[in-house]
CSV table of C-alpha atoms in Angstrom, one decimal:
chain,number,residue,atom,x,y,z
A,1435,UNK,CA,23.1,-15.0,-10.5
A,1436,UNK,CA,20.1,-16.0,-8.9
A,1437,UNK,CA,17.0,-17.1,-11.5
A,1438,UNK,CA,15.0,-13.6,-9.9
A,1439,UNK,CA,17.7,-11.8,-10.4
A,1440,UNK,CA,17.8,-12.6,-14.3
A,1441,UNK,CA,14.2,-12.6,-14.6
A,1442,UNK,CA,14.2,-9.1,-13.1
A,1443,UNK,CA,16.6,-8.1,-15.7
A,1444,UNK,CA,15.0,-9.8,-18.5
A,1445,UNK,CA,11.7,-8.4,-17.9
A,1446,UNK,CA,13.4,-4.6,-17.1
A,1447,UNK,CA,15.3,-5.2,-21.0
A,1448,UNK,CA,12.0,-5.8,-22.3
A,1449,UNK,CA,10.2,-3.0,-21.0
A,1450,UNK,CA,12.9,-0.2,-22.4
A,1451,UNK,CA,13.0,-1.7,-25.5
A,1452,UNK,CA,9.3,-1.7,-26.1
A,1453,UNK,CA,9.2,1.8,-25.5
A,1454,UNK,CA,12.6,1.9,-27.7
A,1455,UNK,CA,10.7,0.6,-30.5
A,1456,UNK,CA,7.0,1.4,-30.1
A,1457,UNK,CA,6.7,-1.3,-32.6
A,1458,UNK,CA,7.4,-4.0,-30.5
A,1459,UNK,CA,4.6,-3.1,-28.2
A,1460,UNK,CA,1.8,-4.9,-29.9
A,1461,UNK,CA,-1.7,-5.8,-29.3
A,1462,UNK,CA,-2.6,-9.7,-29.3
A,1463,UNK,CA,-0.8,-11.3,-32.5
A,1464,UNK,CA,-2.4,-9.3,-35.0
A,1465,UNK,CA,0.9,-6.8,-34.4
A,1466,UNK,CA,-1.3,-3.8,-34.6
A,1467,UNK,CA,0.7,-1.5,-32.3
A,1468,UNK,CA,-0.9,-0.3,-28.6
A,1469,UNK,CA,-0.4,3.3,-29.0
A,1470,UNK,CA,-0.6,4.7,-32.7
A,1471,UNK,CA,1.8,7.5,-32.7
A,1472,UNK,CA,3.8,9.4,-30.3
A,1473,UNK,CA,1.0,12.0,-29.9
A,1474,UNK,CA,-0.9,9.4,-28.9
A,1475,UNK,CA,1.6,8.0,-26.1
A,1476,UNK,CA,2.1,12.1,-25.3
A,1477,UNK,CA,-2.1,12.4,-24.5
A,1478,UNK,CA,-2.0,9.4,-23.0
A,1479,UNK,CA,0.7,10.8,-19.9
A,1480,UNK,CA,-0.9,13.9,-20.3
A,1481,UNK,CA,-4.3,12.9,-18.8
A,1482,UNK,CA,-2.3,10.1,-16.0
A,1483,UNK,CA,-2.8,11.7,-12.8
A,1484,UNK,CA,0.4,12.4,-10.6
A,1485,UNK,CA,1.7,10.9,-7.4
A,1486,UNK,CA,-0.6,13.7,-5.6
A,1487,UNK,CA,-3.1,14.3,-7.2
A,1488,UNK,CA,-3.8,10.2,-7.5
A,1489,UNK,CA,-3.7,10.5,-3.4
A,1490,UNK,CA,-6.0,13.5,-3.3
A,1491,UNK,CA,-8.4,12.0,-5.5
A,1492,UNK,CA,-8.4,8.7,-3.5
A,1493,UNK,CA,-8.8,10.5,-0.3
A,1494,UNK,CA,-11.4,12.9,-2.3
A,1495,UNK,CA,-13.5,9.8,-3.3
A,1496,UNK,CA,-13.8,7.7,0.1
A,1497,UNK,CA,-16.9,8.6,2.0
A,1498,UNK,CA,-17.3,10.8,5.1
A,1499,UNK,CA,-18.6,7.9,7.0
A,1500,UNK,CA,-15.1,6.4,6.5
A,1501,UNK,CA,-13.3,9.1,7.7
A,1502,UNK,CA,-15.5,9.8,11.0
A,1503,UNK,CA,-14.9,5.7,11.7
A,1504,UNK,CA,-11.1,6.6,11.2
A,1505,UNK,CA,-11.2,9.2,13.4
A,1506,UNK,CA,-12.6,7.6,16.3
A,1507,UNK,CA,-10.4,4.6,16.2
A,1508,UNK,CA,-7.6,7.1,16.6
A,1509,UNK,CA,-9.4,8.2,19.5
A,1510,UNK,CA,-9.1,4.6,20.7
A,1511,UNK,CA,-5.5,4.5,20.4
A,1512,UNK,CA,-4.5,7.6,21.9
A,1513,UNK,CA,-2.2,10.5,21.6
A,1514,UNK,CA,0.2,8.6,20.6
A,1515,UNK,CA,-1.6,7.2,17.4
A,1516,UNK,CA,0.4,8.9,15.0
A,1517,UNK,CA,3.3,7.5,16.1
A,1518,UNK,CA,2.0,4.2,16.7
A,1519,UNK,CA,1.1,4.6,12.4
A,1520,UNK,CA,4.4,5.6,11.8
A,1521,UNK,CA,6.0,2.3,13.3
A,1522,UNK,CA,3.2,0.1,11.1
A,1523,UNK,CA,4.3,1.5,8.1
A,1524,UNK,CA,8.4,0.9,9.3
A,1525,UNK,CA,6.7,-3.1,9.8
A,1526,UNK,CA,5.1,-3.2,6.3
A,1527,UNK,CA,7.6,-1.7,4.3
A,1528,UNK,CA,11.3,-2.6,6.3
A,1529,UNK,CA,9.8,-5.6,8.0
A,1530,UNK,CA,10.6,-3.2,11.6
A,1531,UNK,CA,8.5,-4.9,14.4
A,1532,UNK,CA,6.5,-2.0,16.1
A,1533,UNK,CA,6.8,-1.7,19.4
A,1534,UNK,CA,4.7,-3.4,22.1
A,1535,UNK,CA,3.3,0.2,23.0
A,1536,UNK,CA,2.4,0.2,19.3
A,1537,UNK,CA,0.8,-3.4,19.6
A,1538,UNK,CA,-1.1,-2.3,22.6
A,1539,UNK,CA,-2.6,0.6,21.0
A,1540,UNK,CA,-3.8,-1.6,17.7
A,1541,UNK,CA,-5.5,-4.3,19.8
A,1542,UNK,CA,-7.0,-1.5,22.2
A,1543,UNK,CA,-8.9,0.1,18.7
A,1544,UNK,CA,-9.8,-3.7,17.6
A,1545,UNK,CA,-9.3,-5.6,14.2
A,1546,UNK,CA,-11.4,-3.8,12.3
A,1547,UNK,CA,-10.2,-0.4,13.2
A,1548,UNK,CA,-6.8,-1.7,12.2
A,1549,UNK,CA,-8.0,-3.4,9.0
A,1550,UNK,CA,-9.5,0.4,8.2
A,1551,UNK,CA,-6.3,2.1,8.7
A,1552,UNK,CA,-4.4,-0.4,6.4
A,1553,UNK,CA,-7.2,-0.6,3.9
A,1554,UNK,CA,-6.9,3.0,3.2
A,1555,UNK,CA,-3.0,3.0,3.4
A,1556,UNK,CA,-2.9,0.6,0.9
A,1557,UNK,CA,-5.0,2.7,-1.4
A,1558,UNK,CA,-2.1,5.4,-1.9
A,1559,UNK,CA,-0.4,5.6,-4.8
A,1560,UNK,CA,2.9,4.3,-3.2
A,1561,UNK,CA,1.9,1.3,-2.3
A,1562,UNK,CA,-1.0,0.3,-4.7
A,1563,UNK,CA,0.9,-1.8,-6.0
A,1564,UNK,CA,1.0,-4.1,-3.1
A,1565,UNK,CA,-2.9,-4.1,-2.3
A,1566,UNK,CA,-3.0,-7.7,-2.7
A,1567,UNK,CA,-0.8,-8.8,0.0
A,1568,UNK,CA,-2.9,-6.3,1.7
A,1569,UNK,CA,-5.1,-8.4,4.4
A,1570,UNK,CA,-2.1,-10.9,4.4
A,1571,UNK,CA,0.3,-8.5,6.2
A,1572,UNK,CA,-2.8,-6.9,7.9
A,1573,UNK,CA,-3.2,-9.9,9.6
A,1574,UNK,CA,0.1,-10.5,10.4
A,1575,UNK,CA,0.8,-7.7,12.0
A,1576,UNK,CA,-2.4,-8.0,13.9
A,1577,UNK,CA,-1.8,-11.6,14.8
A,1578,UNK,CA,1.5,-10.4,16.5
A,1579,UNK,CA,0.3,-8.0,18.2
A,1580,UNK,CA,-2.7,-9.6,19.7
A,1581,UNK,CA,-0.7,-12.7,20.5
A,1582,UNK,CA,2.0,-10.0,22.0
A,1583,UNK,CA,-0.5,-8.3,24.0
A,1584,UNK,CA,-2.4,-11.5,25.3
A,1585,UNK,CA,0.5,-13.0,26.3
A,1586,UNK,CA,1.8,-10.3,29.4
A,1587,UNK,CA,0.1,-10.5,32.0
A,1588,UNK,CA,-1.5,-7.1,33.4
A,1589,UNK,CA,1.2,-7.0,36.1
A,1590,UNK,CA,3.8,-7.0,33.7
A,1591,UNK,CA,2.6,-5.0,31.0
A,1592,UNK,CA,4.0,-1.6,32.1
């Protein structure tokens, strides 16, 4: 087995048996337990906010400034803008190149309106967890497409 794989499976081992034995999740060295009881732990999930209403509270919390800039970058990009997002997310999450219409409809909106869009995607509770690779895939996908764009010459590029 590869060394990830075992670490993965280490680390996944640990996890269930720490909330196996609520004894063995312990603060510091002092081994006075994180959670107190299982009423405790119960409040504790109680009061975590799901999936949806962690997105609606994001989207709840951003400014309406943000949102206007958002929707004037999709202005930018066309009617096919939505599409054009669905085929950034395929390249983010299944490493799917978008398409050169795609690319041509990010560098037409600019960097920043791009670095927006993925800012805010990146917010969601899906894919919080990956915020910090955030302007390093941002970036790339931007550098690809500008070099993509830059490099056809206008009689070629339809």
């Amino acid at each position: 087995m590869e060394s990830k794989t075992i670490v993965m499976i280490s680390f996944t081992i640990m996890i269930l048996l720490s909330f196996s034995y609520p004894s063995l999740a312990t603060e510091n060295d002092e081994d006075k337990p994180l959670l107190n009881s299982d009423d405790e732990f119960d409040a504790v999930m109680a009061i975590s906010p799901s999936e949806s209403d962690y997105n609606r509270n994001m989207l709840e919390s951003q400014p309406q400034t943000f949102f206007d800039y958002l929707d004037r970058c999709s202005e930018k990009m066309g009617p096919e803008s939505v599409k054009c997002g669905t085929e950034v997310r395929a390249e983010i999450l299944r490493n799917k190149d978008a398409s050169r219409d795609c690319c041509r409809m990010i560098v037409k909106a600019g960097k920043e309106c791009h670095m927006q869009w993925m800012k805010l995607f990146f917010q969601t509770y899906q894919l919080k967890r990956f915020s910090s690779k955030r302007i390093l895939k941002s970036n790339e996908i931007w550098n690809r497409c500008s070099t993509e764009i830059s490099s056809v010459s206008p009689s070629s590029s339809d």
